[in-house]
């Protein structure tokens, strides 16, 4: 094995170390096999809604639970339709970029929406 270890596939941290047959990331605690890392090919991420349906760009979804919005007294109510979503590789699990009527542009988690 080479002296240079690969970066963490989850958080891209360069500070990985070996622990037995596994590689470990000290920043996010992700563990993976070095052999599996060499064999795997990059796959396109599939984003699913709260009931398991695959989402794609341009879909219409509905909100499945009340969502508090930072900086506003109102919340987004259950059943609110959101049209023309865009899937992104967002931060903190927010993988949907959209515009909610009455609230403006924001990012949502796929676990709080249902495809229509």
mmCIF file of C-alpha atoms in Angstrom:
data_model
loop_
_atom_site.group_PDB
_atom_site.id
_atom_site.type_symbol
_atom_site.label_atom_id
_atom_site.label_comp_id
_atom_site.label_asym_id
_atom_site.label_seq_id
_atom_site.Cartn_x
_atom_site.Cartn_y
_atom_site.Cartn_z
ATOM 1 C CA UNK A 1 0.000 0.000 0.000
ATOM 2 C CA UNK A 2 1.250 3.483 -0.731
ATOM 3 C CA UNK A 3 2.261 5.914 2.008
ATOM 4 C CA UNK A 4 -0.415 8.391 0.944
ATOM 5 C CA UNK A 5 -3.902 7.487 2.166
ATOM 6 C CA UNK A 6 -6.989 8.579 0.209
ATOM 7 C CA UNK A 7 -9.188 11.410 1.462
ATOM 8 C CA UNK A 8 -12.462 10.637 3.198
ATOM 9 C CA UNK A 9 -15.197 9.936 0.592
ATOM 10 C CA UNK A 10 -17.853 11.498 2.836
ATOM 11 C CA UNK A 11 -16.308 14.805 3.989
ATOM 12 C CA UNK A 12 -13.104 14.962 1.851
ATOM 13 C CA UNK A 13 -10.882 15.267 4.903
ATOM 14 C CA UNK A 14 -7.203 14.538 4.153
ATOM 15 C CA UNK A 15 -6.566 13.294 7.735
ATOM 16 C CA UNK A 16 -7.495 9.625 7.297
ATOM 17 C CA UNK A 17 -5.750 6.796 9.117
ATOM 18 C CA UNK A 18 -5.717 2.995 9.039
ATOM 19 C CA UNK A 19 -7.405 0.892 11.710
ATOM 20 C CA UNK A 20 -6.914 -2.749 10.849
ATOM 21 C CA UNK A 21 -8.375 -3.375 7.390
ATOM 22 C CA UNK A 22 -10.436 -0.174 7.454
ATOM 23 C CA UNK A 23 -9.662 3.465 6.766
ATOM 24 C CA UNK A 24 -11.111 5.949 9.279
ATOM 25 C CA UNK A 25 -11.803 9.674 9.108
ATOM 26 C CA UNK A 26 -11.209 11.434 12.466
ATOM 27 C CA UNK A 27 -13.378 14.418 11.516
ATOM 28 C CA UNK A 28 -16.675 12.682 10.576
ATOM 29 C CA UNK A 29 -15.968 9.155 11.977
ATOM 30 C CA UNK A 30 -16.679 7.539 8.581
ATOM 31 C CA UNK A 31 -15.146 4.084 8.117
ATOM 32 C CA UNK A 32 -14.583 2.372 4.767
ATOM 33 C CA UNK A 33 -12.544 -0.386 3.193
ATOM 34 C CA UNK A 34 -9.520 0.539 1.085
ATOM 35 C CA UNK A 35 -10.236 -2.317 -1.360
ATOM 36 C CA UNK A 36 -13.859 -1.259 -1.865
ATOM 37 C CA UNK A 37 -12.691 2.319 -2.458
ATOM 38 C CA UNK A 38 -10.504 1.219 -5.373
ATOM 39 C CA UNK A 39 -13.253 -0.917 -6.960
ATOM 40 C CA UNK A 40 -16.208 1.474 -6.637
ATOM 41 C CA UNK A 41 -17.073 3.849 -9.430
ATOM 42 C CA UNK A 42 -18.735 7.189 -8.778
ATOM 43 C CA UNK A 43 -22.506 6.824 -8.931
ATOM 44 C CA UNK A 44 -25.100 9.498 -9.472
ATOM 45 C CA UNK A 45 -26.879 10.282 -6.210
ATOM 46 C CA UNK A 46 -30.549 9.348 -6.140
ATOM 47 C CA UNK A 47 -32.703 11.619 -4.002
ATOM 48 C CA UNK A 48 -35.959 10.157 -2.690
ATOM 49 C CA UNK A 49 -38.915 11.818 -0.980
ATOM 50 C CA UNK A 50 -40.396 10.861 2.396
ATOM 51 C CA UNK A 51 -42.258 7.843 0.958
ATOM 52 C CA UNK A 52 -39.419 6.568 -1.248
ATOM 53 C CA UNK A 53 -40.303 7.966 -4.676
ATOM 54 C CA UNK A 54 -37.342 9.184 -6.740
ATOM 55 C CA UNK A 55 -37.280 12.966 -7.223
ATOM 56 C CA UNK A 56 -36.005 14.783 -10.290
ATOM 57 C CA UNK A 57 -35.578 18.400 -11.388
ATOM 58 C CA UNK A 58 -38.845 20.158 -12.209
ATOM 59 C CA UNK A 59 -41.074 17.935 -10.039
ATOM 60 C CA UNK A 60 -43.946 19.261 -7.944
ATOM 61 C CA UNK A 61 -43.947 18.230 -4.276
ATOM 62 C CA UNK A 62 -46.055 18.876 -1.187
ATOM 63 C CA UNK A 63 -44.818 19.542 2.348
ATOM 64 C CA UNK A 64 -45.643 16.653 4.738
ATOM 65 C CA UNK A 65 -45.067 18.453 8.056
ATOM 66 C CA UNK A 66 -45.165 22.004 9.380
ATOM 67 C CA UNK A 67 -41.822 23.763 8.893
ATOM 68 C CA UNK A 68 -40.654 26.703 10.974
ATOM 69 C CA UNK A 69 -38.836 29.329 8.927
ATOM 70 C CA UNK A 70 -35.965 31.236 10.509
ATOM 71 C CA UNK A 71 -36.594 34.945 10.740
ATOM 72 C CA UNK A 72 -40.340 34.714 10.153
ATOM 73 C CA UNK A 73 -43.265 34.318 12.532
ATOM 74 C CA UNK A 74 -45.180 32.148 10.064
ATOM 75 C CA UNK A 75 -44.475 28.521 9.254
ATOM 76 C CA UNK A 76 -44.936 26.512 6.069
ATOM 77 C CA UNK A 77 -48.063 24.400 6.577
ATOM 78 C CA UNK A 78 -48.679 20.750 5.702
ATOM 79 C CA UNK A 79 -49.976 20.344 2.145
ATOM 80 C CA UNK A 80 -48.245 23.411 0.712
ATOM 81 C CA UNK A 81 -47.394 22.700 -2.944
ATOM 82 C CA UNK A 82 -43.936 23.551 -4.196
ATOM 83 C CA UNK A 83 -43.533 23.565 -7.977
ATOM 84 C CA UNK A 84 -40.472 23.251 -10.167
ATOM 85 C CA UNK A 85 -37.932 21.983 -7.615
ATOM 86 C CA UNK A 86 -34.225 21.753 -8.376
ATOM 87 C CA UNK A 87 -32.056 19.026 -6.832
ATOM 88 C CA UNK A 88 -28.734 20.209 -5.448
ATOM 89 C CA UNK A 89 -25.921 18.822 -3.350
ATOM 90 C CA UNK A 90 -26.740 21.141 -0.469
ATOM 91 C CA UNK A 91 -25.423 21.457 3.043
ATOM 92 C CA UNK A 92 -26.767 19.767 6.152
ATOM 93 C CA UNK A 93 -29.112 17.469 4.204
ATOM 94 C CA UNK A 94 -30.923 20.267 2.368
ATOM 95 C CA UNK A 95 -30.971 18.776 -1.122
ATOM 96 C CA UNK A 96 -33.917 20.612 -2.725
ATOM 97 C CA UNK A 97 -33.647 24.187 -3.956
ATOM 98 C CA UNK A 98 -37.049 25.769 -4.557
ATOM 99 C CA UNK A 99 -39.274 28.806 -4.283
ATOM 100 C CA UNK A 100 -42.182 28.531 -1.828
ATOM 101 C CA UNK A 101 -45.129 30.862 -2.491
ATOM 102 C CA UNK A 102 -45.336 33.478 0.265
ATOM 103 C CA UNK A 103 -41.862 32.652 1.643
ATOM 104 C CA UNK A 104 -39.466 33.027 -1.285
ATOM 105 C CA UNK A 105 -36.435 30.963 -2.284
ATOM 106 C CA UNK A 106 -35.172 28.357 0.184
ATOM 107 C CA UNK A 107 -33.690 24.903 0.532
ATOM 108 C CA UNK A 108 -35.653 21.922 1.831
ATOM 109 C CA UNK A 109 -34.774 18.424 2.949
ATOM 110 C CA UNK A 110 -36.168 15.605 0.823
ATOM 111 C CA UNK A 111 -37.427 13.897 4.006
ATOM 112 C CA UNK A 112 -40.132 16.571 4.485
ATOM 113 C CA UNK A 113 -41.659 16.481 0.989
ATOM 114 C CA UNK A 114 -43.836 14.074 -0.988
ATOM 115 C CA UNK A 115 -43.910 13.890 -4.785
ATOM 116 C CA UNK A 116 -47.283 14.760 -6.341
#
